[in-house]
Coordinates of C-alpha atoms in Angstrom, one line a residue:
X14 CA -112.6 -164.5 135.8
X15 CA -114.5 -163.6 132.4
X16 CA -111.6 -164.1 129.8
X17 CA -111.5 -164.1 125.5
X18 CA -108.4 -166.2 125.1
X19 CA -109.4 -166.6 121.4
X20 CA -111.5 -165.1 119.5
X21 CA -112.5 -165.7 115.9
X22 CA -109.7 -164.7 113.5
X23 CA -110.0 -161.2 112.4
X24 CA -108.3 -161.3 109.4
X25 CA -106.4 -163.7 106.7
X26 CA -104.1 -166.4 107.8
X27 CA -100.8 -164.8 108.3
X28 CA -98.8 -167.8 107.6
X29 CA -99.9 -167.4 103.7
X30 CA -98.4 -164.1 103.2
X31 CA -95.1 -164.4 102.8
X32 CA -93.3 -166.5 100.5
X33 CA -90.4 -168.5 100.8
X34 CA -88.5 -166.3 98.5
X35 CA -89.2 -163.6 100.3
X36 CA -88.3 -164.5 103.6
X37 CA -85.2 -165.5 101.9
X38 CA -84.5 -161.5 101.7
X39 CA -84.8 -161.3 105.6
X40 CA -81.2 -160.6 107.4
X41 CA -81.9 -161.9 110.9
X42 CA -80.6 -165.0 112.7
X43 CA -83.4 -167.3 111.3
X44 CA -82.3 -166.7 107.8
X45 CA -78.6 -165.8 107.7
X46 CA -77.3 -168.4 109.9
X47 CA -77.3 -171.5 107.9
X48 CA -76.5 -171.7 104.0
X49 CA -79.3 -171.1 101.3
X50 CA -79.9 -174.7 100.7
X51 CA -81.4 -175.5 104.2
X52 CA -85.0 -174.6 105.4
X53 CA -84.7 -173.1 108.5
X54 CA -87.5 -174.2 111.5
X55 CA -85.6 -173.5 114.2
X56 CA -85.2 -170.3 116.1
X57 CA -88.4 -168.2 117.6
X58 CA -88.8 -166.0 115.0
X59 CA -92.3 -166.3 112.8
X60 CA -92.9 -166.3 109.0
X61 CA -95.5 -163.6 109.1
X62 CA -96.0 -160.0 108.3
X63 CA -95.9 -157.5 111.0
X64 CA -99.4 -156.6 112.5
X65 CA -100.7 -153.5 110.6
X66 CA -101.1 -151.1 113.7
X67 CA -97.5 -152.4 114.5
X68 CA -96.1 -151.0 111.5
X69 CA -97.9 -147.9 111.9
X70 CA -96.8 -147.3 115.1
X71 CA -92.9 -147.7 114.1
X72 CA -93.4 -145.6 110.9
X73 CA -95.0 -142.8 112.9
X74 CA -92.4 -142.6 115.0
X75 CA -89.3 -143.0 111.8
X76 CA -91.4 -139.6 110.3
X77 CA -91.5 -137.8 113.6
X78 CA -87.5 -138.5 114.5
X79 CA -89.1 -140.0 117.6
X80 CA -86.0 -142.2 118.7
X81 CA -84.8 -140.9 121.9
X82 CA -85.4 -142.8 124.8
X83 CA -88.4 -144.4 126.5
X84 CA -90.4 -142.7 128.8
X85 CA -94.5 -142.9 130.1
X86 CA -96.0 -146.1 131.3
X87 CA -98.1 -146.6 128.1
X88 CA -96.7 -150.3 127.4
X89 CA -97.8 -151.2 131.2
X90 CA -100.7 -149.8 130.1
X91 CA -101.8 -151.3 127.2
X92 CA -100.3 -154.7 128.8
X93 CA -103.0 -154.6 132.0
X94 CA -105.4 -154.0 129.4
X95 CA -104.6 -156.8 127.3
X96 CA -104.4 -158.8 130.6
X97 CA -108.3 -157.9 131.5
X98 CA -109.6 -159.1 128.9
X99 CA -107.7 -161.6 127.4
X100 CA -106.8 -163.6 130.5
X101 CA -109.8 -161.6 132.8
X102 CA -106.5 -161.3 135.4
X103 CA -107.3 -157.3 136.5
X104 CA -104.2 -157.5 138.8
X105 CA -101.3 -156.1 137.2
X106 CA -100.8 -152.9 139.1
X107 CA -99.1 -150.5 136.5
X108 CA -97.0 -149.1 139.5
X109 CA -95.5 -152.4 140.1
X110 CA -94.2 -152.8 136.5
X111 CA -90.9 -151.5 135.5
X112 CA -89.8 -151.6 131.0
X113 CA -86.8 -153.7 131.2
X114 CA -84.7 -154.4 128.1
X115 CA -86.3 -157.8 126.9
X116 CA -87.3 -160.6 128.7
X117 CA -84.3 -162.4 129.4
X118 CA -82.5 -159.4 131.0
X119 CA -85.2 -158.6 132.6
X120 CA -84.9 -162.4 134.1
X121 CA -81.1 -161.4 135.2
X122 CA -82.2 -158.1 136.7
X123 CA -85.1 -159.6 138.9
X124 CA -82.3 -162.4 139.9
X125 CA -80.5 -160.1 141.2
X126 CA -82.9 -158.6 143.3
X127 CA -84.3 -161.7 145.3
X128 CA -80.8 -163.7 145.0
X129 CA -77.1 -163.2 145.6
X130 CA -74.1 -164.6 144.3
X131 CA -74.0 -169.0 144.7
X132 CA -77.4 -169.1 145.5
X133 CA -79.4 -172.0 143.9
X134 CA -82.1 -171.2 140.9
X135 CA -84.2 -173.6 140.6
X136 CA -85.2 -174.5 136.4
X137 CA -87.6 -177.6 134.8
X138 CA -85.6 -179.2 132.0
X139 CA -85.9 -179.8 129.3
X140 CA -86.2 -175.8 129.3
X141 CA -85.2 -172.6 127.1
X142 CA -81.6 -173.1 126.7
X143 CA -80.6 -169.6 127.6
X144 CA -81.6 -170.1 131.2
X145 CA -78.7 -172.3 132.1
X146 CA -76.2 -169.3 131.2
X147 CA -77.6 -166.6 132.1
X148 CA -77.8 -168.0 135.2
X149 CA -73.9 -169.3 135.6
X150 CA -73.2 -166.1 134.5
X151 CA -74.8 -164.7 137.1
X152 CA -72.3 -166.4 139.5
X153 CA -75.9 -168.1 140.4
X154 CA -76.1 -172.3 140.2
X155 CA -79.0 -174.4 138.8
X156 CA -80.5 -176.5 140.8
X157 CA -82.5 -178.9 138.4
X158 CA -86.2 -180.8 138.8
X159 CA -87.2 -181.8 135.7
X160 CA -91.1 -182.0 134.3
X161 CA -92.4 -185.5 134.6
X162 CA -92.8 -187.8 131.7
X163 CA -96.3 -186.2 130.9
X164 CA -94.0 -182.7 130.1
X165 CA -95.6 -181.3 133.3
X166 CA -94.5 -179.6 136.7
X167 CA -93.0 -183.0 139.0
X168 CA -94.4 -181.3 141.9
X169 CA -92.9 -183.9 144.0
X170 CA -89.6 -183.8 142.4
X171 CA -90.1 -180.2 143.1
X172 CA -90.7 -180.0 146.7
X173 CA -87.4 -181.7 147.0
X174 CA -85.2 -179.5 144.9
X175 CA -86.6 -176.6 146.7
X176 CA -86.0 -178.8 150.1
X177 CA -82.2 -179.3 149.2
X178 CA -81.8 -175.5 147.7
X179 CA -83.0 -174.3 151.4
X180 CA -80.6 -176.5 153.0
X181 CA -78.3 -175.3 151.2
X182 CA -78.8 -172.2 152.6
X183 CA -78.7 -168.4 151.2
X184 CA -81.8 -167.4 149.0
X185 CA -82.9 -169.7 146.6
X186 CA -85.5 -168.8 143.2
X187 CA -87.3 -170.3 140.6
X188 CA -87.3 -169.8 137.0
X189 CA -90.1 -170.5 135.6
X190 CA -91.1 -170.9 132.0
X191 CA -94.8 -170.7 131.6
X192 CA -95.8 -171.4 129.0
X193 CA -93.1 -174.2 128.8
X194 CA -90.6 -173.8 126.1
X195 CA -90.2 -176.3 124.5
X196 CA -93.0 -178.6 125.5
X197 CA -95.5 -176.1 125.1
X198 CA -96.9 -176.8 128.2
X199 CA -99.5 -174.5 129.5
X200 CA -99.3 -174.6 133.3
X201 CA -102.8 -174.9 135.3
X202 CA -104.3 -172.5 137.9
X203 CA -103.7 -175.7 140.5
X204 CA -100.6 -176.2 139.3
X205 CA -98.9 -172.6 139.3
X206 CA -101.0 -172.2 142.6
X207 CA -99.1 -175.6 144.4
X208 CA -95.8 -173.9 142.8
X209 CA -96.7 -170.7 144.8
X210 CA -97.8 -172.9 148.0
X211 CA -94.2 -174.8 148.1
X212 CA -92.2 -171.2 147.3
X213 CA -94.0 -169.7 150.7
X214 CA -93.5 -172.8 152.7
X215 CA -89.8 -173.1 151.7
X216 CA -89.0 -169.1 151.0
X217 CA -88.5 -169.9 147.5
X218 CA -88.6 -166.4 145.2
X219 CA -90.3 -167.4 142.2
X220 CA -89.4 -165.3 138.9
X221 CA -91.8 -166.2 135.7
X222 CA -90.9 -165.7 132.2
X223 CA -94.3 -165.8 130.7
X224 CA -92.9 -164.1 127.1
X225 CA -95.4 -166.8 125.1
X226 CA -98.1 -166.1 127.4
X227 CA -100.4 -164.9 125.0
X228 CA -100.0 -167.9 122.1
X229 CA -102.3 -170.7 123.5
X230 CA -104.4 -173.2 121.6
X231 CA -107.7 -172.9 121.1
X232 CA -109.9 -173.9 124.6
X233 CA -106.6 -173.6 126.6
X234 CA -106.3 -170.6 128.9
X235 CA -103.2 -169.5 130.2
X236 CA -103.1 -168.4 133.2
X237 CA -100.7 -165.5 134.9
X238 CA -98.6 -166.7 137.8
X239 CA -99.4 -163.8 139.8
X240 CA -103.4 -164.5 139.8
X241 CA -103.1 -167.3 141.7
X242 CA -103.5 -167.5 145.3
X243 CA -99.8 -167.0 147.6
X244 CA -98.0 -165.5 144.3
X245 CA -98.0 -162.5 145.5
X246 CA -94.4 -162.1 146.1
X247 CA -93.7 -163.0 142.8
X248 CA -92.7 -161.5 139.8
X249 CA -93.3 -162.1 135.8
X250 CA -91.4 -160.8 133.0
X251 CA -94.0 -160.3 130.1
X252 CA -93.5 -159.2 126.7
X253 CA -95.2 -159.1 122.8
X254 CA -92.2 -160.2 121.3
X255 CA -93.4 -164.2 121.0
X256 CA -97.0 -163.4 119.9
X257 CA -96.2 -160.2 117.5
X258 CA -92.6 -161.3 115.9
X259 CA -91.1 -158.8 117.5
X260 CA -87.9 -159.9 118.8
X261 CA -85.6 -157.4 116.5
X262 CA -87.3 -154.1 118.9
X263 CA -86.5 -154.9 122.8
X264 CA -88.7 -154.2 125.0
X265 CA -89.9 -156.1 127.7
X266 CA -92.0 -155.3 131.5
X267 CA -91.2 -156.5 134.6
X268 CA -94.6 -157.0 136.9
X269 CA -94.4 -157.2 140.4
X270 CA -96.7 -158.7 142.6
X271 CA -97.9 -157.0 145.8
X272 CA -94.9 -158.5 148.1
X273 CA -92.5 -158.1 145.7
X274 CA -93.4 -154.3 145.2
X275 CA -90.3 -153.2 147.6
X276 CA -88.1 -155.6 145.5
X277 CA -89.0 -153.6 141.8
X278 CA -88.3 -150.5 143.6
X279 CA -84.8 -151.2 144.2
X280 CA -84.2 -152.2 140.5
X281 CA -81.4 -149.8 138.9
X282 CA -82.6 -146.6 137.1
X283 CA -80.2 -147.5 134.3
X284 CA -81.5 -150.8 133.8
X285 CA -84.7 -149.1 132.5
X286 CA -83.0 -147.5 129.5
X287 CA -81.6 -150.3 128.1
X288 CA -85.1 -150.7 126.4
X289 CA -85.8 -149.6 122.9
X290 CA -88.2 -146.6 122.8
X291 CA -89.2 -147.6 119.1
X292 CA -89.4 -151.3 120.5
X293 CA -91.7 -149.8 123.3
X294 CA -93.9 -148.0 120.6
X295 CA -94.3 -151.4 118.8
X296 CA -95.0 -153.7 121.5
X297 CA -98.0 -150.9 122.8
X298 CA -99.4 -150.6 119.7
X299 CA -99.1 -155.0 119.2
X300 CA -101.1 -155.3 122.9
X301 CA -103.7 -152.5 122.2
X302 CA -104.6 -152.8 119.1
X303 CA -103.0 -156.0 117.3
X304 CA -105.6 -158.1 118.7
X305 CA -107.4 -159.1 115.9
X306 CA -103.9 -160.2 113.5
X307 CA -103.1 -162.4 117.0
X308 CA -106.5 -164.1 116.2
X309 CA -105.5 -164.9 112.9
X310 CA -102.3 -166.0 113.8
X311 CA -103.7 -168.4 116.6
X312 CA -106.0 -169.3 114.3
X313 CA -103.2 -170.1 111.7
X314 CA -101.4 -172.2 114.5
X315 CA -103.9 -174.5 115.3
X316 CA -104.1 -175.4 111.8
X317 CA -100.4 -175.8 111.5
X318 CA -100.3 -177.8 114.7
X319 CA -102.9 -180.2 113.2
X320 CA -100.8 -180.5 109.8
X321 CA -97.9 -181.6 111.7
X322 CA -99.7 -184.1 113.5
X323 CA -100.5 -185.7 110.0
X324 CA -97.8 -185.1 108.1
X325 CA -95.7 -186.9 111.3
X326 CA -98.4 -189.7 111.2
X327 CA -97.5 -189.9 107.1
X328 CA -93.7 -189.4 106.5
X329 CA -92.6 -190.1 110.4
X330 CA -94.8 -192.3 112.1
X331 CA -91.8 -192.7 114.6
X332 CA -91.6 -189.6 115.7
X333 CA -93.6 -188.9 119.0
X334 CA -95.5 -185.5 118.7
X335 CA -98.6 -184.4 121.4
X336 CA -99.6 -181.1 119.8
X337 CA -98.8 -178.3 122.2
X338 CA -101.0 -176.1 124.2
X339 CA -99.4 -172.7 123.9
X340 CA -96.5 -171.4 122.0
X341 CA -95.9 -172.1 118.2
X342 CA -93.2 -174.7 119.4
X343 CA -93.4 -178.3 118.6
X344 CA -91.0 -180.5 120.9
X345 CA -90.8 -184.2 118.7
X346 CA -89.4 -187.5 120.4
X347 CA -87.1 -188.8 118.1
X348 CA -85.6 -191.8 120.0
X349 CA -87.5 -194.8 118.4
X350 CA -85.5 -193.2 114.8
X351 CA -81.8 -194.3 116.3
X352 CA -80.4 -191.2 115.5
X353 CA -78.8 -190.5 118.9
X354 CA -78.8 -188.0 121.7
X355 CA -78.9 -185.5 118.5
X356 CA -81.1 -185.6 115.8
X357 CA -81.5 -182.2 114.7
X358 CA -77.7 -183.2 113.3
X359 CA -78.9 -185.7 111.4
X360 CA -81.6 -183.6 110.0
X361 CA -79.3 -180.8 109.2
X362 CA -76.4 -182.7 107.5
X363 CA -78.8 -185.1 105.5
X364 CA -82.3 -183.2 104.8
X365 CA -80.7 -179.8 104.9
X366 CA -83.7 -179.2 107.5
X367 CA -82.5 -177.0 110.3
X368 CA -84.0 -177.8 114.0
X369 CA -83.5 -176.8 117.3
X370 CA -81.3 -179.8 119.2
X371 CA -83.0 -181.4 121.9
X372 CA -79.5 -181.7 124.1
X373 CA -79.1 -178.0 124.2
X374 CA -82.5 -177.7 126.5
X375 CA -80.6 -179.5 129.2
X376 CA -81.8 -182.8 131.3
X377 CA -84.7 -184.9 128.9
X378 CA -83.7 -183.4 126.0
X379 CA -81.3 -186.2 124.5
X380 CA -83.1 -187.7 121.4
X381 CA -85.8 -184.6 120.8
X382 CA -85.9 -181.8 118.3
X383 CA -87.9 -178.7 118.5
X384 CA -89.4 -177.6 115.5
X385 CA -91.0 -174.2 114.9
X386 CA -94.0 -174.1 113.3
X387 CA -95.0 -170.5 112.8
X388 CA -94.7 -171.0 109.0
X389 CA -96.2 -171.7 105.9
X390 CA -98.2 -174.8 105.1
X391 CA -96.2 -175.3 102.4
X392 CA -93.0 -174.9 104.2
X393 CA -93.8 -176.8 107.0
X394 CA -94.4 -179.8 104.8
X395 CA -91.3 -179.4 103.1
X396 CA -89.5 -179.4 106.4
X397 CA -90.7 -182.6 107.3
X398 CA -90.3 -184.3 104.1
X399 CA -87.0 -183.5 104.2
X400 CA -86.9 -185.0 107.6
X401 CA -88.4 -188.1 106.2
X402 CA -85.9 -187.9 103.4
X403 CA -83.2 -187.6 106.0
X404 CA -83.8 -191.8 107.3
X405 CA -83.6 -192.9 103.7

């Protein structure tokens, strides 16, 4: 498949924008939830300014009093676009994609669909702590097999949750996070492709959040679940909200592959509106013509992912960090410090650093923090000094 997963940045660094003082002035969860005096790195939300043709696709539609509801099948659109030539996947049928309203009800939605109530979902901790419930409350239950101790798919350990969920009877799912959050794993071809081999043999419905799918390191390609061989009764939730900041408008797609085509179909009319119409304007406009701000931001990442690594090696040298092929996520072993099962308290209370706790990401996250990088140099060193300061 030809592919550009990354080009050369199109434009200046994002992550030198916007200062901290600034981003003080923001209102949303990142900013407002913890007192002044700590430096939030925490929550997906980046410290960036909003892709030009982003903007001007939102102001557009503030002048035009276009805020009624969403309609058209533009964002599919612009999304199999994106798809062809970022990830050279030319398989997302826009008449198997449905706008749902973000990715994570979108996740609940497809649940539904291929799952009824008791039924086992299948999830890799440590994973996105969300999924655990959203998925209780779904009168659905988990059914874990963690990633190895590399941070990848146990496909042994697998096979054998999906054995037991079987026997277990009703009809079992997967939720997959690809890319991982919070490892930042970036799952192979071989390796989705072996997920999709063990779903068919055991009648396991696989459902894919893939919301980072388009933040990958330079020389890693990410790969769609439903281009690999025997996914075809899968189906992906996709979104720009990761890659173009865009949490605050909701808007999401669910893609269906070919045998799950009859499944989309029977997804509620309603569910559809729960979308933002403005949010479906933005995240169009992000995937058709942001292209060339999500260079500079990738470009911007892999810089920032190289300044932790050092400033780790210098003020942390305990810490355990392996610089993450996708996402702006940085998940940081912190059991040789003694801090126990949670860290990011110890951060918080004593370097007035804010992180995301490892224990909240379910099995193998005792002892870790995640750390969000999508900032400033200069704030990102400050963070981690104040980690360092933290053990003093």
């Amino acid at each position: 498949m030809t592919r550009i997963p990354h080009e050369t940045a199109g434009g200046p660094n994002p992550f030198h924008a916007v200062t901290l003082e600034r981003l003080r002035c923001r209102t949303s969860m990142k900013w407002r939830t913890y007192p002044a005096d700590v430096l939030p790195l925490w929550v997906a939300e980046m410290d960036v300014p909003l892709a030009a043709p982003v903007v001007r696709a939102v102001t557009e539609a503030m002048e035009l009093g276009d805020t009624g509801y969403p309609a058209g099948t533009g964002y599919a659109e612009a999304l199999a676009g994106f798809a062809a030539k970022r990830w050279g996947w030319h398989g997302l049928a826009v008449e198997r994609t449905s706008i749902v309203p973000d990715v994570m009800l979108g996740v609940v939605e497809m649940l539904k669909l291929v799952t009824g109530p008791g039924d086992p979902v299948v999830v890799n901790p440590p994973v996105y702590p969300p999924f655990f419930p959203f998925i209780t409350h779904l009168d659905r239950r988990i059914a874990e097999a963690p990633l190895g101790t590399d941070g990848r798919l146990d496909l042994g350990v697998l096979e054998e949750t999906y054995r037991r969920a079987v026997a277990g009877g009703g009809r079992p799912a997967h939720l997959l996070c690809s890319p991982h959050n919070p490892t930042g794993t970036v799952h192979s071809a071989g390796e989705l492709a072996a997920v999709a081999a063990l779903a068919e043999r055991y009648g396991v419905r696989v459902v894919v959040d893939e919301i980072h799918a388009p933040v990958t390191a330079a020389g890693v390609d990410f790969v769609p679940y439903l281009s690999v061989p025997g996914a075809g009764n899968g189906l992906s939730l996709m979104s720009a909200s990761k890659a173009w900041n865009l949490a605050g408008l909701k808007a999401a797609l669910a893609v269906a592959g070919p045998g799950a085509a009859a499944d989309l179909a029977r997804l509620p009319e309603e569910v559809r509106h729960g979308a933002s119409h403005v949010g479906v304007l933005a995240h169009t406009a992000a995937l058709s013509d942001g292209t060339a701000w999500l260079d500079a931001l990738l470009t911007g990442l892999d810089a920032n992912r190289r300044l932790l690594a050092a400033l780790l090696a210098e003020h942390l040298p305990g810490v355990r960090y392996r610089p993450a092929e996708g996402t702006y996520l940085a998940w940081l072993d912190c059991r040789a410090l003694d801090l126990g099962d949670d860290p990011a308290g110890v951060f918080l209370e004593r370097g007035r650093v804010a992180l995301s706790s490892g224990s909240e990401f379910g099995t193998g996250g005792a002892g870790h923090v995640r750390l969000n990088l999508a900032t400033s140099p200069e704030i990102l060193t400050a963070g981690v000094r104040r980690m360092a300061a933290a053990l003093r």
